[in-house]
Short mmCIF file of C-alpha atoms in Angstrom, two decimals:
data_model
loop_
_atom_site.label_atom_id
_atom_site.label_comp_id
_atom_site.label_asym_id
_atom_site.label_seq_id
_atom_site.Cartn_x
_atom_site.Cartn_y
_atom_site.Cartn_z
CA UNK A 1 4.92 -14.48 -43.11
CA UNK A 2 6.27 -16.72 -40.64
CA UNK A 3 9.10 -14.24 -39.66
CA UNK A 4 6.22 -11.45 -39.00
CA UNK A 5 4.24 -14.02 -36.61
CA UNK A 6 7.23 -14.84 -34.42
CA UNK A 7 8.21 -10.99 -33.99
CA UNK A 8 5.08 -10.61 -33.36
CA UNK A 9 5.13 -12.99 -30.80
CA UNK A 10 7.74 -11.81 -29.31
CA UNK A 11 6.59 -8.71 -28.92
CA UNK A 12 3.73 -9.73 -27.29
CA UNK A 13 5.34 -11.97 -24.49
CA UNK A 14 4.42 -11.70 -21.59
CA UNK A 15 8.06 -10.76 -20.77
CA UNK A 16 7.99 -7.97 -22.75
CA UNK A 17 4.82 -6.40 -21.95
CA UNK A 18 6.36 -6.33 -18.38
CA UNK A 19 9.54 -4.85 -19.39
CA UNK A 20 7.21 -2.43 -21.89
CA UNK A 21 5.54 -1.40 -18.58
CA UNK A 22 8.67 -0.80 -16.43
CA UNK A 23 10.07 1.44 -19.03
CA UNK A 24 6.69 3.81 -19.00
CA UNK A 25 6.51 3.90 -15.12
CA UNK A 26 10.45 4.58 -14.71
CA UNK A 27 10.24 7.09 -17.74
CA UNK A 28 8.13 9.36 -15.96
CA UNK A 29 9.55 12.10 -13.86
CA UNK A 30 6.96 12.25 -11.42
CA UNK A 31 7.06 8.50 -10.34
CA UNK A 32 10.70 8.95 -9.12
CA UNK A 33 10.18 11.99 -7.54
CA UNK A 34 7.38 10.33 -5.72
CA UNK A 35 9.40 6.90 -4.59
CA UNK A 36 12.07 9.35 -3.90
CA UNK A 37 9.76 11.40 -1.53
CA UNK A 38 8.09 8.34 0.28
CA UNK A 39 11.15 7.13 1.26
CA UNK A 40 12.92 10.68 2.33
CA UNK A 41 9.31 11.02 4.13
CA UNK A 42 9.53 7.62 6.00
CA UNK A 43 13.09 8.54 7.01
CA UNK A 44 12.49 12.03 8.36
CA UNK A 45 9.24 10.90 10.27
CA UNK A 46 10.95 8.03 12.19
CA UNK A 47 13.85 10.14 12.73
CA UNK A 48 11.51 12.64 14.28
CA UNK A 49 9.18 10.44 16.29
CA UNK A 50 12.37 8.39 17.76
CA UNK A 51 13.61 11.78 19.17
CA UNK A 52 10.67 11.69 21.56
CA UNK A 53 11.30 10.62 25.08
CA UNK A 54 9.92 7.35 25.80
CA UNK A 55 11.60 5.99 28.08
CA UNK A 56 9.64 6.34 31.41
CA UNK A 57 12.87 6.41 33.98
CA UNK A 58 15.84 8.10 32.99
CA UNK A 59 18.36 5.18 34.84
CA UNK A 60 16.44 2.24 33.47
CA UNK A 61 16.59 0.53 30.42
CA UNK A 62 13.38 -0.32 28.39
CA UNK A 63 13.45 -3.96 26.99
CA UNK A 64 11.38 -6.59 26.13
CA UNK A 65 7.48 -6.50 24.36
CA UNK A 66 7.66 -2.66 25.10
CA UNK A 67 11.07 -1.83 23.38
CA UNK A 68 9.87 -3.92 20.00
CA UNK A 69 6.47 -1.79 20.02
CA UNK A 70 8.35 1.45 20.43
CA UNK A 71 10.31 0.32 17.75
CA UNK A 72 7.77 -0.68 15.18
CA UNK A 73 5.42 2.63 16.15
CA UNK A 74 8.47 4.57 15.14
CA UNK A 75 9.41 3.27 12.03
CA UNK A 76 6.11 2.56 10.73
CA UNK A 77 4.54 6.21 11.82
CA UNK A 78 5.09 7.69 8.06
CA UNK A 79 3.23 5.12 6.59
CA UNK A 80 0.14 7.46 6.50
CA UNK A 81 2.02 9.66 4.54
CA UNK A 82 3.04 6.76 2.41
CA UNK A 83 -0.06 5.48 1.36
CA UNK A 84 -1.16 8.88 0.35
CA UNK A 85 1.48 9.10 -2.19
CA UNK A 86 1.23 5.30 -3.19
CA UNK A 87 -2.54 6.40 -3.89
CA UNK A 88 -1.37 8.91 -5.81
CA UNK A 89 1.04 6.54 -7.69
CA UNK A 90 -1.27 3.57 -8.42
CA UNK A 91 -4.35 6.23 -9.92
CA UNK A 92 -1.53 7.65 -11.93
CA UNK A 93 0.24 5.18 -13.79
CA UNK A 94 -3.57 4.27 -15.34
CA UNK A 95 -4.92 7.05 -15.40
CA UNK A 96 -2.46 9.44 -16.64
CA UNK A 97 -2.31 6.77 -19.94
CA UNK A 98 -6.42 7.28 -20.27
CA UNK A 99 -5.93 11.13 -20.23
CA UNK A 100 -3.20 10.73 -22.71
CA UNK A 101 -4.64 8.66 -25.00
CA UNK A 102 -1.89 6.17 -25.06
CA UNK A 103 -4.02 3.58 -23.24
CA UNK A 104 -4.75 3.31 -26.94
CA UNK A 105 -1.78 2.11 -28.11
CA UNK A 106 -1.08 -0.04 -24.89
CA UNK A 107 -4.59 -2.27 -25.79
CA UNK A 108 -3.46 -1.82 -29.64
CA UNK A 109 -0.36 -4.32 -28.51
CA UNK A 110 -2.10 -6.51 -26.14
CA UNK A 111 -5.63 -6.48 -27.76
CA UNK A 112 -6.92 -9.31 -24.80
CA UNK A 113 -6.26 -5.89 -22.27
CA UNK A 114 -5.69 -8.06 -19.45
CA UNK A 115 -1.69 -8.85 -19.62
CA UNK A 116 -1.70 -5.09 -20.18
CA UNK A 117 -3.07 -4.51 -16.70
CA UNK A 118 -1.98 -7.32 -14.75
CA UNK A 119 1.65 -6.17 -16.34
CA UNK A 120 0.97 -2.52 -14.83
CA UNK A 121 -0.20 -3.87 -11.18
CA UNK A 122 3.10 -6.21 -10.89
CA UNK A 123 5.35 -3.70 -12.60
CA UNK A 124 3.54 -1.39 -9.26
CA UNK A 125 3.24 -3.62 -6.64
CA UNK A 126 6.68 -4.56 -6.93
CA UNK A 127 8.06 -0.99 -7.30
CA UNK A 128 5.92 0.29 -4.59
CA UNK A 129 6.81 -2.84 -2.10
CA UNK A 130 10.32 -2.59 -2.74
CA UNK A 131 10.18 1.51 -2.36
CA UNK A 132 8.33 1.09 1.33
CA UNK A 133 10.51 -1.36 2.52
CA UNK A 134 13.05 0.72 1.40
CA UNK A 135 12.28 3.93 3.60
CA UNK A 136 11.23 1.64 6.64
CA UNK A 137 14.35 -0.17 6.96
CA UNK A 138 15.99 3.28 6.50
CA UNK A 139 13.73 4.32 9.02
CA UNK A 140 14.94 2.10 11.43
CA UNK A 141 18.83 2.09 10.64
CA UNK A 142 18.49 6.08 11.27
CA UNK A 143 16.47 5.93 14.35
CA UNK A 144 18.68 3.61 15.96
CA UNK A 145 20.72 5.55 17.48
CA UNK A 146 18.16 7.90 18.60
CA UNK A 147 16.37 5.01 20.57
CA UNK A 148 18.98 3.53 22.03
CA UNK A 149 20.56 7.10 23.70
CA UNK A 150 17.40 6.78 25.47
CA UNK A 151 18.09 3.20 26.25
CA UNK A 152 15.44 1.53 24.48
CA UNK A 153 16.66 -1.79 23.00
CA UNK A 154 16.28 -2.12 19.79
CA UNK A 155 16.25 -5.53 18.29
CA UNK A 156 15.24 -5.38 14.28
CA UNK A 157 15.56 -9.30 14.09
CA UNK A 158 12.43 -9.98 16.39
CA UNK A 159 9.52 -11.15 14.05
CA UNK A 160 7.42 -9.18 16.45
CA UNK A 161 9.51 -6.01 15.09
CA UNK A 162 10.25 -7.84 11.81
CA UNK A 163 6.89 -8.94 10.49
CA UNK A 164 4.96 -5.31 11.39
CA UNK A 165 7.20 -3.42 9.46
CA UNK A 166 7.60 -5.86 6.38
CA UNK A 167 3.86 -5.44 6.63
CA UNK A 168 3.66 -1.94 6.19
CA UNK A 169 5.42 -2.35 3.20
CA UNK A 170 2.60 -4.60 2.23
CA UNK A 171 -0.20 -2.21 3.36
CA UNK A 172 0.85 0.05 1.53
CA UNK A 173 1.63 -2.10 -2.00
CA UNK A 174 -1.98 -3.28 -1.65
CA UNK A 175 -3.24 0.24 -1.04
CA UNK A 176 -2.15 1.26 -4.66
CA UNK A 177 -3.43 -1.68 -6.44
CA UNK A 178 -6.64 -0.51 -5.05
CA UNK A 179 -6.17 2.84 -6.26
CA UNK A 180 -4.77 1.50 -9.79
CA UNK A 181 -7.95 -0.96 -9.66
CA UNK A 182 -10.43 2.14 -8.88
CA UNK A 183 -8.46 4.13 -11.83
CA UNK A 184 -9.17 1.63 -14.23
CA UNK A 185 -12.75 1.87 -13.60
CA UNK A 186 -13.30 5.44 -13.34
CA UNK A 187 -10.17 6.33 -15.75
CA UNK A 188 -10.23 9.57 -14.01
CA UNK A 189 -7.44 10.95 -11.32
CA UNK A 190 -9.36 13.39 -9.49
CA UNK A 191 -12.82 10.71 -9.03
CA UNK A 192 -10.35 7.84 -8.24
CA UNK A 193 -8.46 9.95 -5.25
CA UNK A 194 -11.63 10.85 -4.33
CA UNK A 195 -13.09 7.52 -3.97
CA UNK A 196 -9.91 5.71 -2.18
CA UNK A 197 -9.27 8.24 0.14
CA UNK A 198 -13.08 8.38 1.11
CA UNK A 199 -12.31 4.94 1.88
CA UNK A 200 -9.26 5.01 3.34
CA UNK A 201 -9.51 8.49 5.60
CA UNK A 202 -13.40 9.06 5.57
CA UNK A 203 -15.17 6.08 5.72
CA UNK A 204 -13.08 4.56 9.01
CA UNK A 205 -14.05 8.19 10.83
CA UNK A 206 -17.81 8.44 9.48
CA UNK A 207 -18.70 4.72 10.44
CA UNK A 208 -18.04 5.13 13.76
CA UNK A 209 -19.48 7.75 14.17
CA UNK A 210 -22.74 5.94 13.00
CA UNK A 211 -22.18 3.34 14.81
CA UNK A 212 -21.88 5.18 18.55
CA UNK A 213 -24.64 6.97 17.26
CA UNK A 214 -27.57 4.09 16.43
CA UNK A 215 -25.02 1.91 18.54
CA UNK A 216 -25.09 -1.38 15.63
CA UNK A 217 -22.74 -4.16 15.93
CA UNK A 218 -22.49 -4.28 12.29
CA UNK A 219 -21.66 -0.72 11.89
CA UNK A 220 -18.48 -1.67 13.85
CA UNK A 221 -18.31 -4.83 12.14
CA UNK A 222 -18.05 -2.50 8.83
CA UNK A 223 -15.55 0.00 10.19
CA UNK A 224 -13.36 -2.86 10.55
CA UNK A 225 -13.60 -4.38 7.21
CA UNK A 226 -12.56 -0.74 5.69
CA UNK A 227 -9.15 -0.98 4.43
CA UNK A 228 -7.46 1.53 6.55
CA UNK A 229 -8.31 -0.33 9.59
CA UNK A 230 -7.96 -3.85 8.06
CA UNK A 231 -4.67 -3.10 6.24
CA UNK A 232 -3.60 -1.14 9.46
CA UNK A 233 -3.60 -4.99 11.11
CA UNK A 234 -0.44 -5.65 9.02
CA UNK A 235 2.31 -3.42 10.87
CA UNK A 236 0.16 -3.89 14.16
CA UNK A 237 2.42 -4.41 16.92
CA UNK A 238 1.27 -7.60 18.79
CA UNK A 239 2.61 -8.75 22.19
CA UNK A 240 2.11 -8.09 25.72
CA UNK A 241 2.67 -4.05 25.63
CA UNK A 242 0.41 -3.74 22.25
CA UNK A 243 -3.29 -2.27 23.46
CA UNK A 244 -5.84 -4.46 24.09
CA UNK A 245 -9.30 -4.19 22.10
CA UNK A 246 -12.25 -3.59 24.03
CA UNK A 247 -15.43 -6.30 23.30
CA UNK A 248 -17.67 -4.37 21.69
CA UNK A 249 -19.23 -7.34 19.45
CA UNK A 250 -17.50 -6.48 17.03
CA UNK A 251 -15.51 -8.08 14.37
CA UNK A 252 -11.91 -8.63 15.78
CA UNK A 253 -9.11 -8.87 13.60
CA UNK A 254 -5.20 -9.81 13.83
CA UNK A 255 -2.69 -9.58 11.07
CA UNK A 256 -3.72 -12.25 8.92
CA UNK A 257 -7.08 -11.48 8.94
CA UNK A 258 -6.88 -7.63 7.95
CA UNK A 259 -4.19 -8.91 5.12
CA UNK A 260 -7.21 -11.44 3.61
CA UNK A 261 -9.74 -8.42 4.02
CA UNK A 262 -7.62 -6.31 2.39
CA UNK A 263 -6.75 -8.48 -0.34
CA UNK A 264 -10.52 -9.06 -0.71
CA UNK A 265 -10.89 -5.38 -1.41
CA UNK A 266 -8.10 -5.36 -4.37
CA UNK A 267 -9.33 -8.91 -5.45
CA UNK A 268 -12.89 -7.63 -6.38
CA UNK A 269 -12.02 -4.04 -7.64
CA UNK A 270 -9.46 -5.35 -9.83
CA UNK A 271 -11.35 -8.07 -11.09
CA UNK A 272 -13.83 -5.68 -11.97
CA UNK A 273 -11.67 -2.94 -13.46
CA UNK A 274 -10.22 -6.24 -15.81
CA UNK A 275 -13.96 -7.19 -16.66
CA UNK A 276 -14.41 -3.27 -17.56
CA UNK A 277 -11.50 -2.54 -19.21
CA UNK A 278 -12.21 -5.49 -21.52
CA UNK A 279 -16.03 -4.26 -22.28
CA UNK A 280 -15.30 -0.90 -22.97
CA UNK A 281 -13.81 0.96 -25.25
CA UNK A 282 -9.92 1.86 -24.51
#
């Protein structure tokens, strides 16, 4: 009896639900297909946008505030495209176990549920950070040269350039916990896409909209808070050449502030999906 308790424990370490959960994500064909097209994605857009002329004289250099925001609007301009597919990735790796039925046999080994999901959102935060970063910093290795035949100097170790594009790798991560958070609450792909990307493409057109419409402070005030435009905060460029915001009233916020809106969002939907997943039946 004692032998069958400690395998038991074992097998239930936290340790080894994690390395249970990295084997199901990495076994899946589609999830390196996916990483694999983010980052060829991220690549070909910067490589495209950086073979736009920027440069407004063809004699003279462009340096300083204007050269880092060329430089971080290049290599974060496929994030869009990203965040799509980490959308895609975070409903997935949830939802494709509920469809399955093996969500089963994942809450048959950790019967408390929640190591089972926590272990699935690190096991996807980390792949999908790591990923991101990946084609960014790609991204801006390939467009180098592109940038600097038009004599745009390019200067990767400047935490203006340096922070904005580690944050898009950020955005992004926290965009598919939301999506895995939404997945565990409506365990279905199709209504979870639908829901995030209402949020994420919809809502931050739509509210607007209202708001020039009844012309409401708070309906700006919401538009903000979305997580497109709060997350979008994180690979902000911010200096002299970034564009000013007009005063409208409404809420204003920099790249701190958009990441602790945005990790609101993924705080209270996966706090919720937890306090589901444990009520109702697998």
């Amino acid at each position: 009896m004692p032998k069958i308790s400690t395998s038991l424990n074992a097998r239930l370490s936290a340790g080894g639900v994690l390395r249970s959960e990295w084997v199901k994500l990495r076994s899946v064909r589609s999830t390196a297909w996916c990483y694999g097209a983010l980052i060829a994605l991220m690549v070909a857009i910067g490589l495209l946008v950086s073979s736009l002329s920027f440069s407004s004289s063809g004699s003279e250099s462009t340096t300083g505030d204007l050269a880092r925001s060329i430089v971080v609007d290049v290599n974060t301009a496929g994030l869009k495209i990203a965040v799509l597919i980490a959308c895609v990735l975070g409903a997935l790796i949830v939802t494709g176990e509920y469809s399955t039925g093996m969500i089963r046999s994942t809450f048959a080994t950790v019967p408390r549920r929640t190591g089972a999901l926590i272990a699935k959102a690190f096991v996807l935060a980390v792949t999908t950070f790591v990923a991101t970063a990946i084609g960014i910093w790609l991204s801006a290795f390939a467009s180098w040269p592109s940038l600097a035949s038009q004599q745009i100097d390019v200067d990767l170790g400047s935490p203006s350039v340096f922070m904005p594009l580690i944050g898009g790798a950020v955005y992004t991560t926290m965009v598919a916990l939301l999506a895995f958070g939404f997945g565990v609450i409506l365990r279905s792909t199709a209504g979870t896409l639908a829901v995030v990307l209402g949020l994420i493409l919809v809502a931050p057109v739509i509210i607007p909209m209202l708001g020039g419409m009844v012309d409401a402070d708070w309906a700006r005030t919401l538009s903000a808070l979305m997580p497109q435009n709060a997350g979008g905060q994180l690979f902000a460029f911010s200096g002299d050449a970034s564009i000013p915001q007009s005063d409208t009233g409404a809420l204003k916020l920099d790249g701190w502030g958009g990441f602790g809106v945005l990790a609101a969002w993924d705080v209270i939907v996966l706090a919720a999906a937890i306090a589901l997943a444990k009520w109702r039946d697998a």
